[in-house]
PDB file of C-alpha atoms in Angstrom:
ATOM      1  CA  MET I  25      28.585  -8.835   2.431  1.00 58.00           C
ATOM      2  CA  GLU I  26      24.957 -10.863   2.746  1.00 66.00           C
ATOM      3  CA  GLU I  27      23.425 -10.242  -0.398  1.00 76.00           C
ATOM      4  CA  ALA I  28      20.149  -7.875   0.234  1.00 89.00           C
ATOM      5  CA  LYS I  29      16.580  -9.416   0.584  1.00 93.00           C
ATOM      6  CA  ARG I  30      13.103  -8.037  -0.393  1.00 95.00           C
ATOM      7  CA  THR I  31      10.159  -9.676   1.677  1.00 96.00           C
ATOM      8  CA  LEU I  32       6.641  -9.680  -0.446  1.00 96.00           C
ATOM      9  CA  ALA I  33       2.725 -10.316   1.160  1.00 95.00           C
ATOM     10  CA  PHE I  34      -0.388 -10.683  -0.588  1.00 94.00           C
ATOM     11  CA  LEU I  35      -3.862 -11.762   0.900  1.00 89.00           C
ATOM     12  CA  CYS I  36      -5.105 -14.811  -0.946  1.00 91.00           C
ATOM     13  CA  PRO I  37      -8.654 -14.728  -1.847  1.00 89.00           C
ATOM     14  CA  VAL I  38      -9.347 -18.516  -1.869  1.00 91.00           C
ATOM     15  CA  CYS I  39      -7.810 -19.637   1.869  1.00 91.00           C
ATOM     16  CA  GLN I  40      -8.017 -15.672   3.052  1.00 86.00           C
ATOM     17  CA  LYS I  41      -4.816 -16.326   4.704  1.00 89.00           C
ATOM     18  CA  THR I  42      -1.374 -14.412   4.007  1.00 91.00           C
ATOM     19  CA  VAL I  43       1.413 -15.707   1.879  1.00 94.00           C
ATOM     20  CA  VAL I  44       4.816 -14.035   2.764  1.00 94.00           C
ATOM     21  CA  VAL I  45       8.190 -15.071   1.136  1.00 94.00           C
ATOM     22  CA  GLU I  46      11.682 -14.047   0.920  1.00 94.00           C
ATOM     23  CA  ARG I  47      13.504 -13.481  -2.838  1.00 94.00           C
ATOM     24  CA  SER I  48      16.857 -12.197  -2.979  1.00 93.00           C
ATOM     25  CA  VAL I  49      17.539  -8.606  -5.548  1.00 93.00           C
ATOM     26  CA  PHE I  50      19.401 -11.437  -7.118  1.00 92.00           C
ATOM     27  CA  GLN I  51      16.566 -13.692  -7.795  1.00 92.00           C
ATOM     28  CA  LEU I  52      13.832 -11.309  -8.552  1.00 92.00           C
ATOM     29  CA  ALA I  53      16.089  -9.464 -11.100  1.00 90.00           C
ATOM     30  CA  ALA I  54      17.292 -12.130 -13.263  1.00 89.00           C
ATOM     31  CA  ALA I  55      14.204 -13.990 -14.097  1.00 90.00           C
ATOM     32  CA  ALA I  56      10.157 -13.483 -13.566  1.00 92.00           C
ATOM     33  CA  ASN I  57       8.992 -14.893  -9.958  1.00 93.00           C
ATOM     34  CA  THR I  58       5.420 -16.972  -9.470  1.00 94.00           C
ATOM     35  CA  LEU I  59       4.933 -16.900  -5.331  1.00 93.00           C
ATOM     36  CA  LEU I  60       2.214 -19.529  -4.918  1.00 94.00           C
ATOM     37  CA  CYS I  61      -0.023 -19.406  -1.966  1.00 94.00           C
ATOM     38  CA  PRO I  62       1.062 -22.977   0.264  1.00 94.00           C
ATOM     39  CA  CYS I  63      -3.028 -23.457  -0.567  1.00 93.00           C
ATOM     40  CA  GLY I  64      -2.091 -24.257  -4.238  1.00 93.00           C
ATOM     41  CA  LYS I  65      -5.057 -21.484  -5.593  1.00 93.00           C
ATOM     42  CA  SER I  66      -3.643 -18.490  -5.936  1.00 94.00           C
ATOM     43  CA  MET I  67      -0.044 -16.605  -6.607  1.00 95.00           C
ATOM     44  CA  LEU I  68       1.781 -13.279  -7.018  1.00 95.00           C
ATOM     45  CA  HIS I  69       3.955 -13.030 -10.170  1.00 95.00           C
ATOM     46  CA  VAL I  70       6.234 -10.614 -10.714  1.00 95.00           C
ATOM     47  CA  GLU I  71       8.426  -9.859 -14.356  1.00 94.00           C
ATOM     48  CA  LEU I  72      10.680  -7.184 -14.773  1.00 94.00           C
ATOM     49  CA  ILE I  73      10.876  -5.631 -18.146  1.00 91.00           C
ATOM     50  CA  GLY I  74      13.230  -3.082 -19.135  1.00 90.00           C
ATOM     51  CA  GLU I  75      13.191  -0.480 -16.247  1.00 91.00           C
ATOM     52  CA  TYR I  76       9.499  -1.485 -15.252  1.00 91.00           C
ATOM     53  CA  ALA I  77       7.954  -3.996 -12.751  1.00 94.00           C
ATOM     54  CA  LYS I  78       5.257  -5.964 -13.884  1.00 94.00           C
ATOM     55  CA  LEU I  79       3.007  -7.749 -11.436  1.00 94.00           C
ATOM     56  CA  THR I  80       0.164  -9.795 -11.112  1.00 95.00           C
ATOM     57  CA  VAL I  81      -1.373  -9.552  -8.008  1.00 94.00           C
ATOM     58  CA  PRO I  82      -4.249 -11.936  -6.016  1.00 92.00           C
ATOM     59  CA  CYS I  83      -6.945  -9.339  -4.824  1.00 88.00           C
ATOM     60  CA  ARG I  84      -8.751 -11.186  -1.176  1.00 84.00           C
ATOM     61  CA  PHE I  85     -11.755  -8.034  -1.049  1.00 79.00           C
ATOM     62  CA  CYS I  86     -12.679  -8.203  -5.241  1.00 81.00           C
ATOM     63  CA  GLY I  87     -11.565 -12.102  -6.147  1.00 81.00           C
ATOM     64  CA  GLN I  88      -9.472 -10.109  -8.990  1.00 86.00           C
ATOM     65  CA  ASP I  89      -6.244  -9.712  -9.897  1.00 91.00           C
ATOM     66  CA  HIS I  90      -4.132  -6.669 -10.382  1.00 91.00           C
ATOM     67  CA  ILE I  91      -2.190  -5.864 -13.079  1.00 92.00           C
ATOM     68  CA  VAL I  92       0.253  -3.646 -11.665  1.00 90.00           C
ATOM     69  CA  THR I  93       3.701  -1.366 -12.188  1.00 90.00           C
ATOM     70  CA  CYS I  94       6.720   0.266 -10.472  1.00 91.00           C
ATOM     71  CA  SER I  95       9.865   1.045 -11.561  1.00 91.00           C
ATOM     72  CA  VAL I  96      12.385  -1.907 -10.540  1.00 93.00           C
ATOM     73  CA  GLN I  97      14.432   0.199  -8.827  1.00 91.00           C
ATOM     74  CA  ALA I  98      11.859   0.128  -6.229  1.00 91.00           C
ATOM     75  CA  LEU I  99      10.585  -3.099  -6.120  1.00 93.00           C
ATOM     76  CA  LEU I 100      14.230  -3.883  -5.357  1.00 93.00           C
ATOM     77  CA  HIS I 101      15.187  -0.825  -3.514  1.00 92.00           C
ATOM     78  CA  ALA I 102      12.627   0.874  -1.468  1.00 90.00           C
ATOM     79  CA  ARG I 103      11.203   1.162   2.084  1.00 90.00           C
ATOM     80  CA  ALA I 104       8.321  -0.496   1.176  1.00 88.00           C
ATOM     81  CA  LEU I 105       5.756  -0.092  -2.019  1.00 90.00           C
ATOM     82  CA  ALA I 106       2.188  -0.446  -1.533  1.00 88.00           C
ATOM     83  CA  PHE I 107      -0.062  -2.213  -4.057  1.00 88.00           C
ATOM     84  CA  SER I 108      -3.834  -1.733  -3.016  1.00 84.00           C
ATOM     85  CA  CYS I 109      -7.251  -2.229  -4.611  1.00 83.00           C
ATOM     86  CA  CYS I 110      -9.335   0.343  -6.634  1.00 75.00           C
ATOM     87  CA  ALA I 111     -12.721  -1.048  -6.251  1.00 71.00           C
ATOM     88  CA  SER I 112     -12.167  -1.099  -1.851  1.00 70.00           C
ATOM     89  CA  GLY I 113      -8.891   1.073  -1.859  1.00 73.00           C
ATOM     90  CA  LEU I 114      -7.223  -1.451   0.368  1.00 79.00           C
ATOM     91  CA  ASP I 115      -3.876  -2.786  -0.071  1.00 85.00           C
ATOM     92  CA  CYS I 116      -3.996  -6.320  -1.519  1.00 88.00           C
ATOM     93  CA  CYS I 117       0.276  -6.404  -2.255  1.00 92.00           C
ATOM     94  CA  TYR I 118       3.479  -5.377   0.387  1.00 94.00           C
ATOM     95  CA  ILE I 119       6.917  -5.532  -1.172  1.00 95.00           C
ATOM     96  CA  GLY I 120       9.853  -3.682   0.907  1.00 94.00           C
ATOM     97  CA  GLU I 121      11.909  -4.370   3.752  1.00 94.00           C
ATOM     98  CA  GLU I 122      11.011  -6.904   5.538  1.00 94.00           C
ATOM     99  CA  ASP I 123      10.397  -4.866   9.323  1.00 93.00           C
ATOM    100  CA  ALA I 124       8.385  -2.550   7.074  1.00 91.00           C
ATOM    101  CA  VAL I 125       6.503  -5.491   5.108  1.00 93.00           C
ATOM    102  CA  PHE I 126       5.649  -7.116   8.372  1.00 92.00           C
ATOM    103  CA  ALA I 127       4.396  -3.638   9.913  1.00 88.00           C
ATOM    104  CA  ALA I 128       1.497  -3.010   7.033  1.00 88.00           C
ATOM    105  CA  VAL I 129       0.384  -6.638   6.703  1.00 89.00           C
ATOM    106  CA  ARG I 130      -0.594  -6.779  11.366  1.00 86.00           C
ATOM    107  CA  ARG I 131      -2.444  -3.022   9.760  1.00 83.00           C
ATOM    108  CA  LEU I 132      -3.768  -4.653   7.580  1.00 84.00           C
ATOM    109  CA  GLU I 133      -5.221  -7.638   9.056  1.00 82.00           C
ATOM    110  CA  GLU I 134      -6.813  -5.005  11.804  1.00 79.00           C
ATOM    111  CA  ALA I 135      -8.380  -3.920   8.682  1.00 78.00           C
ATOM    112  CA  MET I 136     -10.235  -6.158   7.545  1.00 76.00           C
ATOM    113  CA  ASP I 137     -10.654  -7.744  10.462  1.00 75.00           C
ATOM    114  CA  LYS I 138     -12.806  -4.938  11.408  1.00 71.00           C
ATOM    115  CA  LEU I 139     -14.121  -4.613   7.658  1.00 71.00           C
ATOM    116  CA  GLU I 140     -15.735  -8.258   8.623  1.00 67.00           C
ATOM    117  CA  THR I 141     -16.823  -7.179  12.323  1.00 65.00           C
ATOM    118  CA  ASN I 142     -18.559  -3.955  10.603  1.00 62.00           C
ATOM    119  CA  LYS I 143     -19.794  -5.466   6.348  1.00 57.00           C
ATOM    120  CA  ALA I 144     -23.602  -5.408   8.133  1.00 50.00           C
ATOM    121  CA  ALA I 145     -23.431  -1.980   8.783  1.00 53.00           C
ATOM    122  CA  HIS I 146     -22.945  -1.017   5.527  1.00 54.00           C
ATOM    123  CA  GLY I 147     -21.346   2.760   5.836  1.00 63.00           C
ATOM    124  CA  THR I 148     -19.674   5.438   3.679  1.00 72.00           C
ATOM    125  CA  PHE I 149     -16.391   4.829   5.259  1.00 81.00           C
ATOM    126  CA  LEU I 150     -14.815   1.237   7.179  1.00 79.00           C
ATOM    127  CA  ASP I 151     -14.570   3.318  10.168  1.00 83.00           C
ATOM    128  CA  GLU I 152     -16.530   6.904  10.569  1.00 86.00           C
ATOM    129  CA  LEU I 153     -14.144   7.994  13.143  1.00 89.00           C
ATOM    130  CA  VAL I 154     -10.898   7.001  12.171  1.00 90.00           C
ATOM    131  CA  MET I 155     -11.724   8.364   8.821  1.00 91.00           C
ATOM    132  CA  HIS I 156     -12.592  12.047  10.460  1.00 93.00           C
ATOM    133  CA  GLU I 157      -9.791  11.995  12.743  1.00 94.00           C
ATOM    134  CA  VAL I 158      -7.855  11.202   9.527  1.00 94.00           C
ATOM    135  CA  LEU I 159      -9.201  14.095   7.472  1.00 94.00           C
ATOM    136  CA  SER I 160      -8.876  16.100  10.088  1.00 94.00           C
ATOM    137  CA  GLU I 161      -5.169  15.693  10.775  1.00 95.00           C
ATOM    138  CA  ILE I 162      -4.800  16.195   6.687  1.00 95.00           C
ATOM    139  CA  ARG I 163      -6.391  19.341   7.543  1.00 94.00           C
ATOM    140  CA  ASP I 164      -4.333  20.568   9.412  1.00 94.00           C
ATOM    141  CA  ILE I 165      -1.037  19.942   8.150  1.00 95.00           C
ATOM    142  CA  ALA I 166      -2.779  21.865   4.508  1.00 94.00           C
ATOM    143  CA  GLN I 167      -3.246  24.608   7.097  1.00 93.00           C
ATOM    144  CA  ARG I 168       0.222  24.902   7.587  1.00 93.00           C
ATOM    145  CA  ASP I 169       0.951  24.545   3.966  1.00 94.00           C
ATOM    146  CA  GLY I 170       2.731  21.008   4.916  1.00 95.00           C
ATOM    147  CA  ILE I 171       1.356  19.000   1.605  1.00 96.00           C
ATOM    148  CA  SER I 172       3.910  19.555  -1.457  1.00 95.00           C
ATOM    149  CA  CYS I 173       4.730  16.839  -3.779  1.00 94.00           C
ATOM    150  CA  THR I 174       8.585  16.697  -4.628  1.00 93.00           C
ATOM    151  CA  CYS I 175       7.864  17.866  -8.453  1.00 93.00           C
ATOM    152  CA  GLY I 176       8.461  21.555  -5.706  1.00 93.00           C
ATOM    153  CA  SER I 177       4.676  21.927  -6.159  1.00 94.00           C
ATOM    154  CA  HIS I 178       2.265  22.590  -3.540  1.00 95.00           C
ATOM    155  CA  LYS I 179      -1.010  22.387  -5.264  1.00 94.00           C
ATOM    156  CA  TRP I 180      -2.139  19.460  -4.489  1.00 95.00           C
ATOM    157  CA  GLY I 181      -6.377  17.421  -4.984  1.00 94.00           C
ATOM    158  CA  LEU I 182      -7.682  14.685  -2.324  1.00 93.00           C
ATOM    159  CA  GLN I 183     -10.144  12.161  -3.216  1.00 90.00           C
ATOM    160  CA  VAL I 184     -12.019   9.935   0.036  1.00 89.00           C
ATOM    161  CA  ASN I 185     -11.671   6.513  -0.420  1.00 83.00           C
ATOM    162  CA  TYR I 186     -13.820   3.765   1.845  1.00 81.00           C
ATOM    163  CA  SER I 187     -10.781   2.944   3.652  1.00 82.00           C
ATOM    164  CA  SER I 188      -7.802   5.923   2.864  1.00 86.00           C
ATOM    165  CA  VAL I 189      -7.717   8.942   1.872  1.00 90.00           C
ATOM    166  CA  ASP I 190      -5.204   9.763  -2.109  1.00 90.00           C
ATOM    167  CA  LEU I 191      -3.466  13.407  -2.551  1.00 93.00           C
ATOM    168  CA  SER I 192      -3.188  13.689  -5.498  1.00 93.00           C
ATOM    169  CA  CYS I 193       0.086  16.447  -7.244  1.00 94.00           C
ATOM    170  CA  ALA I 194      -2.302  18.837  -9.558  1.00 93.00           C
ATOM    171  CA  VAL I 195       0.576  19.263 -11.360  1.00 93.00           C
ATOM    172  CA  CYS I 196       2.558  15.910 -11.729  1.00 92.00           C
ATOM    173  CA  GLY I 197      -0.496  14.367 -11.060  1.00 90.00           C
ATOM    174  CA  GLY I 198       1.448  11.942  -8.491  1.00 89.00           C
ATOM    175  CA  VAL I 199      -0.638   9.977  -5.616  1.00 88.00           C
ATOM    176  CA  MET I 200       0.285   9.107  -2.516  1.00 89.00           C
ATOM    177  CA  ARG I 201      -2.299   7.011  -0.148  1.00 86.00           C
ATOM    178  CA  ILE I 202      -2.899   7.789   2.850  1.00 89.00           C
ATOM    179  CA  PRO I 203      -4.500   4.424   4.586  1.00 86.00           C
ATOM    180  CA  ALA I 204      -7.685   5.953   7.292  1.00 87.00           C
ATOM    181  CA  ALA I 205      -8.972   2.581   8.648  1.00 83.00           C
ATOM    182  CA  THR I 206      -7.806   1.516  12.224  1.00 83.00           C
ATOM    183  CA  ALA I 207      -6.087   3.365  14.922  1.00 84.00           C
ATOM    184  CA  SER I 208      -2.252   2.648  14.427  1.00 84.00           C
ATOM    185  CA  ASP I 209      -3.668   5.024  10.905  1.00 88.00           C
ATOM    186  CA  ILE I 210      -4.650   8.085  13.028  1.00 90.00           C
ATOM    187  CA  GLU I 211      -1.458   7.010  15.370  1.00 88.00           C
ATOM    188  CA  ASP I 212       0.669   7.449  11.950  1.00 88.00           C
ATOM    189  CA  ILE I 213      -0.509  10.735  10.565  1.00 92.00           C
ATOM    190  CA  CYS I 214      -0.040  12.341  14.085  1.00 90.00           C
ATOM    191  CA  CYS I 215       3.026  11.954  14.422  1.00 86.00           C
ATOM    192  CA  LYS I 216       3.681  13.454  10.600  1.00 89.00           C
ATOM    193  CA  PRO I 217       4.219  17.159  10.542  1.00 91.00           C
ATOM    194  CA  ARG I 218       4.491  17.258   6.724  1.00 94.00           C
ATOM    195  CA  LEU I 219       2.492  15.207   4.263  1.00 95.00           C
ATOM    196  CA  LEU I 220       5.521  14.378   1.020  1.00 94.00           C
ATOM    197  CA  ILE I 221       3.997  13.435  -2.232  1.00 93.00           C
ATOM    198  CA  LYS I 222       6.519  10.968  -4.361  1.00 87.00           C
ATOM    199  CA  GLY I 223       6.172  12.971  -8.007  1.00 85.00           C
ATOM    200  CA  ARG I 224       5.583  11.099 -11.273  1.00 75.00           C
ATOM    201  CA  GLY I 225       8.795  11.593 -12.608  1.00 58.00           C
ATOM    202  CA  ASN I 226      10.079  10.001  -9.081  1.00 43.00           C
ATOM    203  CA  THR I 227      11.612   6.483  -8.325  1.00 36.00           C
ATOM    204  CA  ILE I 228       8.630   5.474  -6.299  1.00 34.00           C
TER     205      ILE I 228
END
């Protein structure tokens, strides 16, 4: 039986390239992993501590390292995990199954191209039209009572970021981030009849 694999991806803040590496579940669980960019000037560090994983993620957007955590179960088995820059709202690291990670990387690179093209505009959002359409879809889903949390609550709040929207459960505090940067993000949310926030008491 083939050993389960995980794909990890991040954007190097120094050489600006996307770094994608593969590690087996055993490699990630057995010891701390330091994944170096080929340029040698940035790295992703993953360490398992009890039931939680601690990651040090380099960020292309703010130039700082982000310290983030998730459950070991999610790190080793979730289809896809995304970690974001709190300053820009854009993702800076993905971990999960190969196809899901590569799809997320492609969308992020689209957003990066748009960011470079529009950097002189300094608008409220990365793409005003995309944000408007995503918010409109969220409103339509909400009107059908289609937003809920795995904790059972249908009470939620909304925060609009530069290139994403955060839905948060008003009961348990779980958060769902919805990208709102590219045409692909519009297509993605248009396909969703419901939005399910993963509660704090659930495996992410």
